[in-house]
Coordinates of C-alpha atoms in Angstrom, one line a residue:
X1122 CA 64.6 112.6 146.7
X1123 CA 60.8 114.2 148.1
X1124 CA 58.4 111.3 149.0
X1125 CA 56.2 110.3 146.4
X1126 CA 53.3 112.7 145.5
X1127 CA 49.4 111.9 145.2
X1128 CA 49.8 112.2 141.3
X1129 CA 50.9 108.8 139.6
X1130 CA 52.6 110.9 136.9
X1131 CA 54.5 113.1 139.2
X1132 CA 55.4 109.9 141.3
X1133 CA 57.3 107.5 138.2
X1134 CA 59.0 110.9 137.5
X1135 CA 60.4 111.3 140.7
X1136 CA 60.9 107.8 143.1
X1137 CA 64.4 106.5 142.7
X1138 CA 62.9 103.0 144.1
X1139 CA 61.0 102.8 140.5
X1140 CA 62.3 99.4 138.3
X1141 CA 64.7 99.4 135.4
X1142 CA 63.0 101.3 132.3
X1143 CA 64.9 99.2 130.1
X1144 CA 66.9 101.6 128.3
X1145 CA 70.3 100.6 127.8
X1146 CA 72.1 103.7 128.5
X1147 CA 69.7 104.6 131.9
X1148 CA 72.6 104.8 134.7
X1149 CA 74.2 106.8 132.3
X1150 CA 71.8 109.6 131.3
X1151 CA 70.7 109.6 135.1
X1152 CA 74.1 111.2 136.0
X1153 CA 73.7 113.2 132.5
X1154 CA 70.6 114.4 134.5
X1155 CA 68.1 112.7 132.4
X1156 CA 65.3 110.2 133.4
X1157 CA 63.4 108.1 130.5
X1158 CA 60.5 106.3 131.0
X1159 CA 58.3 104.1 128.7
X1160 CA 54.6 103.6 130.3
X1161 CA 53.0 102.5 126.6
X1162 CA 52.1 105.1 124.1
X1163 CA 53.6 107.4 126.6
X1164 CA 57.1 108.0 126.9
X1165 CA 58.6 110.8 129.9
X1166 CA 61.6 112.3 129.8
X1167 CA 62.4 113.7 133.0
X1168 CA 65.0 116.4 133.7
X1169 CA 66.8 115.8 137.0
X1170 CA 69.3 118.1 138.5
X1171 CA 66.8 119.9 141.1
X1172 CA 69.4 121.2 143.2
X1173 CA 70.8 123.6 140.1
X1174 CA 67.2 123.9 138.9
X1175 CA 67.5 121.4 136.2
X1176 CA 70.4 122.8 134.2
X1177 CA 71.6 121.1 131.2
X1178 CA 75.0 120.3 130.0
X1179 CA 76.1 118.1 126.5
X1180 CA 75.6 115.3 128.3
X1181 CA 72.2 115.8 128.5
X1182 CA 71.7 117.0 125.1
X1183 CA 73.3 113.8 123.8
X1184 CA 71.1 112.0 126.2
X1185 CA 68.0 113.2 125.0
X1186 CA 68.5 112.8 121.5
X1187 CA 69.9 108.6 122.6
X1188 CA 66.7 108.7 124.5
X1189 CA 64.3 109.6 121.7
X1190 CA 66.3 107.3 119.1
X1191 CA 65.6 104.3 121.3
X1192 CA 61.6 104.6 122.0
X1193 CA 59.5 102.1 120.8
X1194 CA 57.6 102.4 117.8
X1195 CA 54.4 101.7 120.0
X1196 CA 55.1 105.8 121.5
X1197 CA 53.0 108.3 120.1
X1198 CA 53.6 111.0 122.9
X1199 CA 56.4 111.9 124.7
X1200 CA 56.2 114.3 127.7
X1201 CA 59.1 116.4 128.8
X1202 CA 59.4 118.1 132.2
X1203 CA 61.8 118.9 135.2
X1204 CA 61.8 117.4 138.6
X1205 CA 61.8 119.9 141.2
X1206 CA 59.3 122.4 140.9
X1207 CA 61.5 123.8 137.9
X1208 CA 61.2 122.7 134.0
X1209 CA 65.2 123.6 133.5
X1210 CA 67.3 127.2 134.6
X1211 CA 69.1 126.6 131.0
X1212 CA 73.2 126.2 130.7
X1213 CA 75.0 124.6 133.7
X1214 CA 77.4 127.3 134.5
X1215 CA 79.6 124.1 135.1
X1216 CA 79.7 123.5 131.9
X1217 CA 80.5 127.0 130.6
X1218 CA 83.1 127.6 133.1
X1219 CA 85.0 124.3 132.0
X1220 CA 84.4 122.6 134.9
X1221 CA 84.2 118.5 135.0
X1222 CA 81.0 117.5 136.0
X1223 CA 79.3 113.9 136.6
X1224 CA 79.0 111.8 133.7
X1225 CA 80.5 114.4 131.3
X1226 CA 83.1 114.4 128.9
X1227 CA 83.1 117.9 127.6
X1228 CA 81.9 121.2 128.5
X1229 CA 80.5 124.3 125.9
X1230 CA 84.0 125.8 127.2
X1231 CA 85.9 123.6 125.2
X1232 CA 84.0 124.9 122.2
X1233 CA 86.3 127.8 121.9
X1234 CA 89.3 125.6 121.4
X1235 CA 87.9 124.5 117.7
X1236 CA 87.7 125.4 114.5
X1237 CA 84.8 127.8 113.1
X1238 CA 83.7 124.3 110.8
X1239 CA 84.6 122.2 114.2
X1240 CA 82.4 124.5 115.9
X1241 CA 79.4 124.6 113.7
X1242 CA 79.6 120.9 113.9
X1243 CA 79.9 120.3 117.8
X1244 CA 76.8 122.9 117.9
X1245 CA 75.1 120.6 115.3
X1246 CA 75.6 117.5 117.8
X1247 CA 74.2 119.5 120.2
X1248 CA 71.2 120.7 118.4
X1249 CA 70.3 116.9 118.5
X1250 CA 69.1 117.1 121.8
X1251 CA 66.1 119.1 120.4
X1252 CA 65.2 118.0 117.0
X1253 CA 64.2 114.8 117.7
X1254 CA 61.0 116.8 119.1
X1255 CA 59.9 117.5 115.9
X1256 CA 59.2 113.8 114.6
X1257 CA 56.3 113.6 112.7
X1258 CA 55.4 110.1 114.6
X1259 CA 55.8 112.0 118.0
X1260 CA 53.7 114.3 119.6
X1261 CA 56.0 116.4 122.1
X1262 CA 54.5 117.8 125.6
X1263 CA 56.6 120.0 127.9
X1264 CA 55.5 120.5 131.6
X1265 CA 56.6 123.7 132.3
X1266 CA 56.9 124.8 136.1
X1267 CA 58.7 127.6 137.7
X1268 CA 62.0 128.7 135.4
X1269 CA 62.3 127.9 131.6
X1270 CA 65.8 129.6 131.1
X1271 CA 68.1 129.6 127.8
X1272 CA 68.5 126.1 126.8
X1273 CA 65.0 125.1 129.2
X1274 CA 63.5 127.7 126.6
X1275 CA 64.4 126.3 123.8
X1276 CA 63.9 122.9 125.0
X1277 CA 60.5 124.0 125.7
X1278 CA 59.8 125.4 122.7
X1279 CA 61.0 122.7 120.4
X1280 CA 57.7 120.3 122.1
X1281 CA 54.9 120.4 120.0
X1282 CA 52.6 121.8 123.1
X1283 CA 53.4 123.5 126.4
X1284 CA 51.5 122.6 129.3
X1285 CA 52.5 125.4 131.7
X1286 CA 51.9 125.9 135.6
X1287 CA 50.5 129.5 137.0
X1288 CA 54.5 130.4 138.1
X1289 CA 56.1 129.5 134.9
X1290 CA 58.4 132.2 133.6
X1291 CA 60.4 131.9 130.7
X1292 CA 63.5 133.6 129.5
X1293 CA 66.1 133.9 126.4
X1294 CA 69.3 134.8 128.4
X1295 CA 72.4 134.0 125.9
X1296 CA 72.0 137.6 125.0
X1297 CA 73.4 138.7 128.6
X1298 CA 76.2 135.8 128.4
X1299 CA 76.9 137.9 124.9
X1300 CA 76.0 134.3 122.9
X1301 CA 72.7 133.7 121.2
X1302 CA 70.1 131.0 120.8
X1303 CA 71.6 128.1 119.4
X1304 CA 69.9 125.2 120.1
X1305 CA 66.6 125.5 117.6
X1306 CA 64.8 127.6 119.3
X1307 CA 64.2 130.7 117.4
X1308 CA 62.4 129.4 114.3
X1309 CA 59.5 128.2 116.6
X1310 CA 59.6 131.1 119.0
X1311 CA 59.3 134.0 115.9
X1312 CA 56.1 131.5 114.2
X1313 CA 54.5 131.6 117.8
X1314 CA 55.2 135.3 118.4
X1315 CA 56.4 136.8 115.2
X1316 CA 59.8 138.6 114.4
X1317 CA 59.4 141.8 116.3
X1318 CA 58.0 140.3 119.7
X1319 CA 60.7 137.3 119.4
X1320 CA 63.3 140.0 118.6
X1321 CA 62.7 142.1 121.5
X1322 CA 62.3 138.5 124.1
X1323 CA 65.6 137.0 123.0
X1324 CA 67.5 140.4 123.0
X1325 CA 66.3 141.9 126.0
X1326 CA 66.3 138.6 127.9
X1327 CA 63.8 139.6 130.1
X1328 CA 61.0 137.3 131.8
X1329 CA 57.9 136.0 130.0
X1330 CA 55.4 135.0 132.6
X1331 CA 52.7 132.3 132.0
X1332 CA 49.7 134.7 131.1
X1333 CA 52.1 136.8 129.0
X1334 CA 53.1 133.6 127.7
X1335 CA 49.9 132.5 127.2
X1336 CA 48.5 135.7 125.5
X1337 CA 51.5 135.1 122.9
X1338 CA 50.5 131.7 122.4
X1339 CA 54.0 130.2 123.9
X1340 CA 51.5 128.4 126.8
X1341 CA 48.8 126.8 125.0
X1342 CA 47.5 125.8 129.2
X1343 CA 48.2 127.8 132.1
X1344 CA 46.8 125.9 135.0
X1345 CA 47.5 126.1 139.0
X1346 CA 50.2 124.4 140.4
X1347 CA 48.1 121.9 141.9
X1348 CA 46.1 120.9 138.6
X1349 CA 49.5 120.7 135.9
X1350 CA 49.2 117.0 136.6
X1351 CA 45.4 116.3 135.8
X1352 CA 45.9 118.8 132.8
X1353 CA 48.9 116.8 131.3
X1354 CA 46.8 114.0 132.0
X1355 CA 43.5 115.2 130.0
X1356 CA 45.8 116.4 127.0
X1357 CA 48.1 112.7 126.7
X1358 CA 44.5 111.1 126.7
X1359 CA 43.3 113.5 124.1
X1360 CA 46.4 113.1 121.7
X1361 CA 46.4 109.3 122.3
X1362 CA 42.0 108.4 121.9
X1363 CA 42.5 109.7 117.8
X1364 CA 44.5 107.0 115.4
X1365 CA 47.8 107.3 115.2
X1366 CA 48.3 107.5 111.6
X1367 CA 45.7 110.6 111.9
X1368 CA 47.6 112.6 114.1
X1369 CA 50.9 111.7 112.8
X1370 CA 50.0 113.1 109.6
X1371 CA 48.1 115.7 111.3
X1372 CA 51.3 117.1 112.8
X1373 CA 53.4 116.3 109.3
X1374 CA 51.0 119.1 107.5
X1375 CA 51.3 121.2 110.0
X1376 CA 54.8 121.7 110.3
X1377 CA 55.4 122.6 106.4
X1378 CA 52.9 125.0 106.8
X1379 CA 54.9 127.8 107.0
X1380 CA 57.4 126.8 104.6
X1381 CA 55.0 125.7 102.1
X1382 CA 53.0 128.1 98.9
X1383 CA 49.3 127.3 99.0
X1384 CA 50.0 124.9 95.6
X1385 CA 52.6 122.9 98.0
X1386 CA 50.6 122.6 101.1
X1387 CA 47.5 121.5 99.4
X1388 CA 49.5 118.7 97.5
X1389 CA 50.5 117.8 101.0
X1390 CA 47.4 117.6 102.3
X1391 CA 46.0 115.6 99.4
X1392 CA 49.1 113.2 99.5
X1393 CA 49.1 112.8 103.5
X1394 CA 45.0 111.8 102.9
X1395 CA 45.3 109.7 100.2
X1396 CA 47.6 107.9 102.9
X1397 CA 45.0 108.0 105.4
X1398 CA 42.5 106.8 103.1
X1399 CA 44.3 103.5 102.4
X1400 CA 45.0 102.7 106.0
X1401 CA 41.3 103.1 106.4
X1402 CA 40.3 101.1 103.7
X1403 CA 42.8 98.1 104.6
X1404 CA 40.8 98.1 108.0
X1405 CA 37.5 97.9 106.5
X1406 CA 38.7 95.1 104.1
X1407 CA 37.8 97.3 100.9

């Protein structure tokens, strides 16, 4: 592993010498290449396969979604990124190619020996991985350096906020492995960059650097190298100073937006403040 870095955040991500997190599955998901940490409202979910630029496999999919199931209710933010100078290069070829790889006990190979309803369900399992970044009671960071590939993509893209350093370049390659994007990633890439612009990304797979990406409004920071740290940092503060009730139901109205009429998302809104209301008033003793 590289010695520990000035940054505190960058240094419980990376030192092997750090203590127990207390998850019950850890030695596991470490050889999944997934490292979970719990530092009080803030959880980290660290990628950690820096030799194959973060690539993911099941295990890791199936690791993530354990990890997020067994966070405390005190986390309110949980910040994803990849050890290594790369957020994640997407699919382990391992894995595609059916080879057996630490910790696992499948690869997307064996995919093709199932059913069409098999399948669909495996992918489902899968699709796990990422949903979980969606919680209402979560607010989902990802700390994107150099590649964001395929599945790093999407992974990206399902966090509520990207946090991006100056060489960050994303890409939607299934289209050259003649698959498509499978793991949640299209609904949120077409309502960042609409239909046509998403169309011609995932089909084209060609590279989205981070001023593109932030001109399209996939980066909402693009900072240098040397500053992702203090701007991850400033935005966990930010999201953590407000009450949590506030920006959990902050985040629940926001994310039926799109799916909601006007009538719908106003009864929202009144029903999610009516909500706030109360928890305000119980404070104040009224």
């Amino acid at each position: 592993m590289s010695e520990m870095p000035e940054s505190a955040m960058a240094a419980l991500s990376e030192d092997e010498s750090l203590p127990s997190t207390g998850f019950p599955d850890e030695e596991h998901w470490l050889q999944v290449g997934l490292r979970a940490r719990v530092d009080g409202a803030v959880a980290h979910f660290t990628l950690e396969r820096p030799a194959s630029r973060n690539s993911q496999t099941p295990g890791t999919w199936y690791a993530l979604a354990e990890a997020a199931a067994a966070l405390p209710e005190e986390v309110r933010v949980v910040v994803v990124r990849g050890h290594g100078g790369h957020f994640s290069a997407g699919l382990d070829k391992g894995a595609l190619e059916g080879k057996q790889l630490p910790g696992e006990t499948e690869s997307t190979l064996d995919l093709m020996k199932l059913t069409d309803a098999q399948m669909s369900e495996k992918i489902g399992e899968y699709q796990q991985g990422f949903l979980w970044a969606r919680r209402p009671e979560l607010v989902t960071v990802a700390v994107v350096e150099g590649w964001a590939i395929g599945a790093g993509f999407q992974l990206a893209l399902a966090c509520d906020l990207r946090v991006c350093a100056e060489d960050a370049k994303f890409s939607m390659r299934e289209s050259a492995l003649g698959l498509v994007p499978d793991l949640t990633g299209t609904k949120p890439l077409v309502e960042l960059v609409g239909y046509g612009r998403a169309l011609e990304i995932c089909a084209t797979a060609r590279t989205v650097a981070a001023q593109e990406a932030q001109a399209l409004g996939i980066a909402n920071v693009v900072v240098p190298g040397d500053q992702v740290d203090g701007a991850v940092e400033d935005l966990v503060g930010a999201l953590t100073s407000p009450m949590h009730g506030a920006v959990r139901g902050t985040k629940q109205i926001l994310l039926e937006a799109s799916g909601n009429s006007l009538e719908e998302q106003a009864r929202l809104e009144r029903e999610v403040q009516v909500g706030r209301f109360r928890e305000l008033a119980a404070l104040f003793g009224l």
